Structures are given as structure tokens and as C-alpha cells.
Amino acid sequence: MSEQKQRILVVIQHTNSACLTNNFPVLTAASQFAEHAGACSIDVLIIGHQVQGVVESLSTVDGISRLLVVDETDFEHWLSDAVATQIAPLAEQYSHLLTAASTTGKDLFPRVAALLDVGQLSDITSVVSYDTVIRPIYAGNALAKVQSSDRIKVITVRESAFDTFTSQGSNCAERVDISPLSMNTYCEFVSQEVTKSERPELGAARVVISGGRGVGSQENFALIEQLADKLGGAIGASRAAVDAGYVSNDMQVGQTGKIVAPDLYIAVGISGAIQHVAGMKESKVIVAINSDPEAPIFDIADYGLVGDLFTILPELLAELD
């Protein structure tokens, strides 16, 4: 492989003003690919508007060679098809292209892979070698070792499977400003509704309390919120709870929602459908509260409470007080 191609590019996800925490496990995965490749540099790509804060937060991270920055008003709001057209030409210079397997990454990277005419390695959980990874299949019930022969490896990284890359040092990565390409897109930004909360972000929280269909209503979710506030945790939900309208879909934990691996996961009124379990089974300690002693959630729980959640949660809240 030529020296030009022995480079890795990480696409940074951000809010324009701040770098999201899910980027740092991706940098860990990138560093592992770099180790297998030998002499291999890591660049990061930041596309957005007024992203100086993001640039500053990454400029001193050891291991990053260059910060490629596209800072234009057109990218104040990400439209995946427009962003993909900016990424694909740059990706031709690299052997690996990585980003977090968030909803943003899952929307963006298939478009990039299609433009590059290569396959995608999705939601990887381990790096085996320069061209081989481990990724879950069958809703996480099996792990596949996949070797890619594509000229460019397009990869999304499951953040919960990698340690956070925290090497802040005296590094001073070079900033390279890049002019945007023409905006070839059939989409336009109309509006955005953002759920604001003082609680930790779901994907990065050390404690997650999730409610399921058994909670019964949107009003009853107040018990979940009270428990989360007392434990300093984030709120999650099963797909059944989201579909029933109890909470918004950005709280969904599961195969088609967010993948979490907190220190403590409390499942309240959740039966343990395979789709939900795929999104939280890597949690360090799992506590299940359910009235059905045969519920599948108890098969993976470290601690189980069989009983009425409307009796157990008030008692637990009183004990915490």
C-alpha cells in the first residue's frame, strides 16, 4: 500500500459548538487500526458552521495529525446527502473512514459507501487487524469476523464497545481549511425539535433507567424520571414504550435505537424482547423490575425484583431519600 493511502480519516460528529463524546471511542478504534498498519496517521474531518470550539477541543489530542475543516453556513444543519458529497472525494486519500454508529452515522455512512462504490463495516465492536473486524449479527446473538478487501474501509463504530480516547497532551494538530464542493442535494432543512434536558446524554450516561410498556402511560413515566434524577442517570425506553407515545423516540434503547453500556442499567416494566436486549446487554450491572417472573429480562439481569413497579418504585425512591 502506498504511503498516501496509509492514512485514517475520522468524521467528527458535533453540535457546531461542541464535540460529541461518541467521537472519542471512534478515535480509540482508529488508533487500533493505525497500530496494525504500522506507520499510519490519523486525520479528523469537521464539517459544520462556526466550529472553532470543536477544532480547539481536538487540536491537542495526541495521535491526531491533521484537522480538516469545512466551515460554511450551508452546513449549519447536517443534511446527510450533502455532507456525503463532501466526504467522498476526500475519502479517496485514505484507507479507512470511521465515524460513530449513532443515528447520524447510520444515516450518513451508507451514502458515503455508495458514492465510493464500496461495502460498509457497520457497528464494529473490535479491531482484529488492518482489514478485519468483529461486528454483531442476529441482533447481537452472534459475532461475525469480517475481512474487507475494499480499497477504502468505510466503518461505523459502536461507541460502547471501545474505551474513550482521552490522550490529551502537548500535541498541536495542523488545521487545514477545505473549500466545500457544490451542494448537490435534493433535501432542504425545514426545522428541528431538540429535547433539552439537564440529565446526562443517554449514550454516555453511567446510569440509565429505562421504562417499558408496563409503565402504562406517559404520566406514569414521572416515576422513571424521579428515579433517574435521584441517581443522576439518563432515561431510556423500550420500543414498545416509544411506539405507545410514552416518550420521544430519541430515548429508545435497542437494535433500532441507541446502544448503551452504562455501569448500571435499571429496566422497569420491560419484558426483555431481543430487540431491546441487543441495545443494553453490555451494561455492567443490570437490574430488572417486572411483575412477570418468567419475563426474559430476568435471564440477563444481575438483580431481579418481581413485583408491581408502582409499589416497588415509590419504596425505592423513599429509600433513596
Short mmCIF file of C-alpha atoms in Angstrom, two decimals:
data_model
loop_
_atom_site.label_atom_id
_atom_site.label_comp_id
_atom_site.label_asym_id
_atom_site.label_seq_id
_atom_site.Cartn_x
_atom_site.Cartn_y
_atom_site.Cartn_z
CA MET A 1 0.00 0.00 0.00
CA SER A 2 1.33 3.43 -0.92
CA GLU A 3 2.27 5.92 1.78
CA GLN A 4 -0.54 8.19 0.58
CA LYS A 5 -3.13 5.54 1.40
CA GLN A 6 -1.74 4.66 4.84
CA ARG A 7 -3.98 7.19 6.50
CA ILE A 8 -7.17 7.04 8.52
CA LEU A 9 -9.93 9.63 8.48
CA VAL A 10 -12.41 10.06 11.35
CA VAL A 11 -15.57 12.04 10.59
CA ILE A 12 -16.41 14.05 13.71
CA GLN A 13 -19.99 14.37 14.95
CA HIS A 14 -20.75 17.60 16.78
CA THR A 15 -23.27 20.32 17.60
CA ASN A 16 -21.21 23.03 15.82
CA SER A 17 -20.28 24.48 19.21
CA ALA A 18 -19.14 21.26 20.91
CA CYS A 19 -17.60 17.89 20.05
CA LEU A 20 -19.82 14.93 20.97
CA THR A 21 -18.40 12.35 23.37
CA ASN A 22 -19.13 9.50 20.96
CA ASN A 23 -16.16 10.59 18.82
CA PHE A 24 -13.57 9.53 21.39
CA PRO A 25 -14.29 5.78 21.28
CA VAL A 26 -14.05 6.12 17.48
CA LEU A 27 -10.58 7.65 17.89
CA THR A 28 -9.66 4.64 20.02
CA ALA A 29 -10.74 2.31 17.20
CA ALA A 30 -8.81 4.45 14.71
CA SER A 31 -5.67 4.22 16.84
CA GLN A 32 -6.01 0.41 16.89
CA PHE A 33 -6.22 0.32 13.10
CA ALA A 34 -3.17 2.59 12.99
CA GLU A 35 -1.21 0.22 15.24
CA HIS A 36 -1.96 -2.72 12.95
CA ALA A 37 -0.97 -0.64 9.93
CA GLY A 38 2.40 0.38 11.30
CA ALA A 39 3.25 3.92 10.22
CA CYS A 40 -0.23 5.31 9.76
CA SER A 41 -1.52 8.81 10.52
CA ILE A 42 -4.98 9.79 11.76
CA ASP A 43 -6.79 12.84 10.42
CA VAL A 44 -10.19 14.11 11.53
CA LEU A 45 -12.81 15.83 9.40
CA ILE A 46 -15.06 18.54 10.86
CA ILE A 47 -17.92 19.74 8.66
CA GLY A 48 -20.23 22.41 10.06
CA HIS A 49 -20.64 26.11 10.75
CA GLN A 50 -18.73 28.12 13.36
CA VAL A 51 -16.94 25.00 14.60
CA GLN A 52 -13.97 26.69 16.27
CA GLY A 53 -14.89 25.16 19.63
CA VAL A 54 -14.82 21.67 18.12
CA VAL A 55 -11.47 22.38 16.46
CA GLU A 56 -9.94 23.62 19.72
CA SER A 57 -11.16 20.61 21.69
CA LEU A 58 -9.48 18.21 19.25
CA SER A 59 -6.33 20.15 18.37
CA THR A 60 -4.38 18.96 21.43
CA VAL A 61 -5.48 15.31 21.33
CA ASP A 62 -2.37 13.16 20.89
CA GLY A 63 -2.42 10.96 17.83
CA ILE A 64 -4.30 13.33 15.53
CA SER A 65 -2.16 14.57 12.66
CA ARG A 66 -4.44 17.00 10.88
CA LEU A 67 -7.79 18.70 11.41
CA LEU A 68 -9.60 19.02 8.09
CA VAL A 69 -12.23 21.74 8.46
CA VAL A 70 -15.15 22.66 6.23
CA ASP A 71 -16.74 25.67 7.93
CA GLU A 72 -19.65 27.07 5.90
CA THR A 73 -23.14 28.39 6.63
CA ASP A 74 -24.56 25.69 4.33
CA PHE A 75 -23.52 23.09 6.93
CA GLU A 76 -25.05 24.71 10.00
CA HIS A 77 -27.58 21.86 9.82
CA TRP A 78 -26.36 18.47 8.62
CA LEU A 79 -28.11 17.04 5.59
CA SER A 80 -26.56 13.62 5.10
CA ASP A 81 -26.72 13.58 1.31
CA ALA A 82 -24.99 16.96 1.13
CA VAL A 83 -22.35 16.04 3.71
CA ALA A 84 -21.69 12.72 1.96
CA THR A 85 -20.82 14.51 -1.27
CA GLN A 86 -18.19 16.50 0.64
CA ILE A 87 -16.71 13.41 2.30
CA ALA A 88 -16.48 11.00 -0.65
CA PRO A 89 -13.78 12.88 -2.67
CA LEU A 90 -11.66 13.35 0.47
CA ALA A 91 -12.01 9.68 1.36
CA GLU A 92 -10.13 8.68 -1.79
CA GLN A 93 -6.90 9.68 0.00
CA TYR A 94 -7.49 7.26 2.89
CA SER A 95 -7.51 3.56 3.62
CA HIS A 96 -10.07 3.76 6.46
CA LEU A 97 -13.02 6.06 7.05
CA LEU A 98 -14.62 5.94 10.52
CA THR A 99 -17.46 7.55 12.46
CA ALA A 100 -19.68 6.68 15.41
CA ALA A 101 -22.59 4.29 14.82
CA SER A 102 -25.11 6.86 16.04
CA THR A 103 -28.29 7.73 14.17
CA THR A 104 -26.22 10.35 12.37
CA GLY A 105 -23.53 7.84 11.40
CA LYS A 106 -26.09 5.26 10.31
CA ASP A 107 -27.73 7.85 8.06
CA LEU A 108 -24.52 9.31 6.65
CA PHE A 109 -22.06 6.49 6.02
CA PRO A 110 -24.17 4.23 3.76
CA ARG A 111 -24.43 7.22 1.42
CA VAL A 112 -20.65 7.69 1.52
CA ALA A 113 -20.05 3.98 0.88
CA ALA A 114 -22.42 4.08 -2.09
CA LEU A 115 -20.63 7.09 -3.58
CA LEU A 116 -17.29 5.29 -3.17
CA ASP A 117 -18.75 2.02 -4.54
CA VAL A 118 -17.51 0.00 -1.56
CA GLY A 119 -19.14 -2.01 1.20
CA GLN A 120 -19.60 -0.88 4.78
CA LEU A 121 -18.46 -2.48 8.03
CA SER A 122 -21.26 -1.49 10.38
CA ASP A 123 -21.35 -1.18 14.15
CA ILE A 124 -17.98 -2.84 14.77
CA THR A 125 -17.12 -3.90 18.32
CA SER A 126 -13.48 -4.96 17.93
CA VAL A 127 -10.47 -4.45 15.66
CA VAL A 128 -8.68 -7.68 14.74
CA SER A 129 -6.25 -6.42 12.13
CA TYR A 130 -5.76 -3.75 9.50
CA ASP A 131 -8.59 -5.19 7.37
CA THR A 132 -10.53 -7.42 9.79
CA VAL A 133 -13.12 -6.53 12.43
CA ILE A 134 -15.68 -8.11 14.73
CA ARG A 135 -19.30 -6.98 14.43
CA PRO A 136 -22.55 -8.29 15.94
CA ILE A 137 -25.17 -10.04 13.80
CA TYR A 138 -28.60 -11.55 14.52
CA ALA A 139 -29.48 -8.77 16.98
CA GLY A 140 -26.23 -9.32 18.85
CA ASN A 141 -26.75 -13.07 19.39
CA ALA A 142 -23.68 -13.86 17.29
CA LEU A 143 -20.42 -12.14 16.44
CA ALA A 144 -19.01 -12.20 12.92
CA LYS A 145 -15.37 -11.80 12.00
CA VAL A 146 -15.36 -9.85 8.75
CA GLN A 147 -12.40 -9.20 6.47
CA SER A 148 -12.71 -6.44 3.91
CA SER A 149 -10.83 -6.30 0.63
CA ASP A 150 -12.32 -2.94 -0.35
CA ARG A 151 -9.83 -0.24 -1.31
CA ILE A 152 -11.41 2.03 1.32
CA LYS A 153 -12.86 0.58 4.51
CA VAL A 154 -15.99 2.53 5.47
CA ILE A 155 -16.68 1.77 9.14
CA THR A 156 -19.16 2.76 11.84
CA VAL A 157 -18.02 2.12 15.41
CA ARG A 158 -20.19 1.03 18.35
CA GLU A 159 -19.06 3.53 20.96
CA SER A 160 -19.96 1.33 23.94
CA ALA A 161 -17.50 -1.35 22.76
CA PHE A 162 -14.38 0.86 22.88
CA ASP A 163 -12.76 2.80 25.67
CA THR A 164 -12.83 6.58 25.42
CA PHE A 165 -9.69 8.00 23.84
CA THR A 166 -8.52 10.54 26.45
CA SER A 167 -4.94 11.22 25.44
CA GLN A 168 -4.78 14.99 25.91
CA GLY A 169 -1.21 16.13 25.59
CA SER A 170 1.04 18.71 24.04
CA ASN A 171 0.02 17.75 20.52
CA CYS A 172 -0.75 20.59 18.13
CA ALA A 173 -2.55 19.12 15.14
CA GLU A 174 -2.31 21.03 11.88
CA ARG A 175 -5.53 22.73 10.78
CA VAL A 176 -6.33 22.50 7.07
CA ASP A 177 -9.28 24.53 5.82
CA ILE A 178 -11.08 22.94 2.88
CA SER A 179 -13.36 24.67 0.41
CA PRO A 180 -16.75 22.96 0.11
CA LEU A 181 -17.88 21.34 -3.09
CA SER A 182 -21.12 22.32 -4.78
CA MET A 183 -24.21 21.38 -2.79
CA ASN A 184 -25.78 18.56 -4.81
CA THR A 185 -28.78 17.74 -2.68
CA TYR A 186 -32.49 17.16 -3.12
CA CYS A 187 -33.14 17.88 0.55
CA GLU A 188 -33.53 21.10 2.48
CA PHE A 189 -33.55 21.84 6.18
CA VAL A 190 -37.03 22.76 7.41
CA SER A 191 -36.97 22.60 11.20
CA GLN A 192 -35.54 20.77 14.17
CA GLU A 193 -37.04 19.91 17.53
CA VAL A 194 -34.41 19.30 20.18
CA THR A 195 -35.24 17.74 23.51
CA LYS A 196 -33.43 19.75 26.19
CA SER A 197 -32.58 18.06 29.45
CA GLU A 198 -30.31 18.56 32.41
CA ARG A 199 -29.83 14.80 32.60
CA PRO A 200 -26.77 13.07 31.08
CA GLU A 201 -26.82 12.15 27.41
CA LEU A 202 -28.21 8.64 27.03
CA GLY A 203 -25.28 7.12 25.15
CA ALA A 204 -22.67 8.42 27.62
CA ALA A 205 -24.51 8.10 30.96
CA ARG A 206 -23.08 5.93 33.76
CA VAL A 207 -26.61 5.15 34.97
CA VAL A 208 -29.63 4.51 32.72
CA ILE A 209 -33.20 3.89 33.89
CA SER A 210 -35.47 2.58 31.13
CA GLY A 211 -39.22 2.11 31.13
CA GLY A 212 -41.27 -0.25 29.02
CA ARG A 213 -44.85 -0.97 28.12
CA GLY A 214 -45.51 -1.98 31.73
CA VAL A 215 -45.14 1.64 32.87
CA GLY A 216 -48.57 2.14 31.36
CA SER A 217 -48.68 5.79 30.33
CA GLN A 218 -46.76 8.97 29.68
CA GLU A 219 -47.85 10.30 33.08
CA ASN A 220 -46.54 7.22 34.86
CA PHE A 221 -43.10 7.84 33.35
CA ALA A 222 -42.76 10.50 36.07
CA LEU A 223 -41.65 7.66 38.37
CA ILE A 224 -38.83 6.80 35.96
CA GLU A 225 -37.84 10.46 35.81
CA GLN A 226 -37.75 10.77 39.60
CA LEU A 227 -35.54 7.70 39.91
CA ALA A 228 -33.21 8.96 37.17
CA ASP A 229 -32.88 12.34 38.88
CA LYS A 230 -32.04 10.77 42.25
CA LEU A 231 -29.38 8.53 40.68
CA GLY A 232 -28.02 11.18 38.32
CA GLY A 233 -28.93 8.98 35.38
CA ALA A 234 -30.37 9.20 31.88
CA ILE A 235 -33.81 7.98 30.82
CA GLY A 236 -34.29 5.24 28.25
CA ALA A 237 -37.26 3.32 26.93
CA SER A 238 -38.17 0.18 25.05
CA ARG A 239 -39.55 0.37 21.55
CA ALA A 240 -42.98 -0.60 22.88
CA ALA A 241 -42.97 2.43 25.20
CA VAL A 242 -41.88 4.72 22.38
CA ASP A 243 -44.48 3.33 19.96
CA ALA A 244 -47.16 3.81 22.61
CA GLY A 245 -46.21 7.51 22.85
CA TYR A 246 -44.96 7.44 26.43
CA VAL A 247 -41.68 9.16 25.49
CA SER A 248 -39.94 10.50 22.39
CA ASN A 249 -38.06 8.14 20.09
CA ASP A 250 -34.66 9.68 20.94
CA MET A 251 -34.91 7.77 24.23
CA GLN A 252 -35.28 4.37 22.59
CA VAL A 253 -32.72 1.76 23.60
CA GLY A 254 -32.34 -1.23 21.33
CA GLN A 255 -31.26 -2.55 17.99
CA THR A 256 -33.08 0.23 16.12
CA GLY A 257 -32.46 2.78 18.87
CA LYS A 258 -29.37 3.60 20.90
CA ILE A 259 -26.79 1.10 22.09
CA VAL A 260 -25.79 1.75 25.71
CA ALA A 261 -23.39 0.13 28.16
CA PRO A 262 -23.64 2.05 31.44
CA ASP A 263 -22.30 0.96 34.82
CA LEU A 264 -25.91 0.47 35.98
CA TYR A 265 -28.97 -0.26 33.84
CA ILE A 266 -32.39 -0.47 35.51
CA ALA A 267 -35.15 -1.95 33.32
CA VAL A 268 -38.61 -1.11 34.65
CA GLY A 269 -41.64 -2.83 33.18
CA ILE A 270 -39.60 -4.19 30.26
CA SER A 271 -40.18 -7.81 29.28
CA GLY A 272 -36.81 -8.22 27.55
CA ALA A 273 -37.56 -8.54 23.85
CA ILE A 274 -34.50 -9.45 21.82
CA GLN A 275 -34.56 -6.07 20.06
CA HIS A 276 -34.23 -4.21 23.36
CA VAL A 277 -31.70 -6.60 24.89
CA ALA A 278 -29.40 -6.07 21.89
CA GLY A 279 -29.08 -2.42 22.92
CA MET A 280 -28.24 -2.83 26.61
CA LYS A 281 -26.89 -6.29 27.37
CA GLU A 282 -23.30 -4.99 27.61
CA SER A 283 -24.22 -2.94 30.71
CA LYS A 284 -22.01 -3.77 33.67
CA VAL A 285 -24.87 -4.28 36.16
CA ILE A 286 -28.46 -4.93 35.04
CA VAL A 287 -31.42 -4.61 37.41
CA ALA A 288 -34.87 -5.75 36.25
CA ILE A 289 -38.20 -4.82 37.82
CA ASN A 290 -41.15 -6.74 36.39
CA SER A 291 -44.35 -8.35 37.66
CA ASP A 292 -43.88 -11.41 35.44
CA PRO A 293 -41.34 -13.85 36.98
CA GLU A 294 -40.99 -15.55 33.57
CA ALA A 295 -40.04 -12.35 31.73
CA PRO A 296 -36.95 -12.88 29.51
CA ILE A 297 -35.28 -9.79 31.01
CA PHE A 298 -34.54 -11.81 34.15
CA ASP A 299 -32.33 -14.17 32.10
CA ILE A 300 -29.73 -11.43 31.66
CA ALA A 301 -30.34 -9.41 34.83
CA ASP A 302 -27.79 -9.41 37.64
CA TYR A 303 -30.55 -8.48 40.09
CA GLY A 304 -34.28 -9.02 39.66
CA LEU A 305 -37.28 -7.67 41.55
CA VAL A 306 -40.55 -9.47 40.86
CA GLY A 307 -43.49 -7.26 41.72
CA ASP A 308 -45.67 -4.29 40.85
CA LEU A 309 -43.46 -1.42 39.71
CA PHE A 310 -45.97 1.06 41.14
CA THR A 311 -45.25 -0.39 44.57
CA ILE A 312 -41.52 -1.03 44.16
CA LEU A 313 -40.50 2.35 42.67
CA PRO A 314 -42.10 4.52 45.42
CA GLU A 315 -40.41 2.29 48.02
CA LEU A 316 -37.09 2.60 46.22
CA LEU A 317 -37.46 6.39 45.94
CA ALA A 318 -38.27 6.61 49.65
CA GLU A 319 -35.21 4.51 50.49
CA LEU A 320 -33.00 6.74 48.34
CA ASP A 321 -34.36 9.79 50.16
#
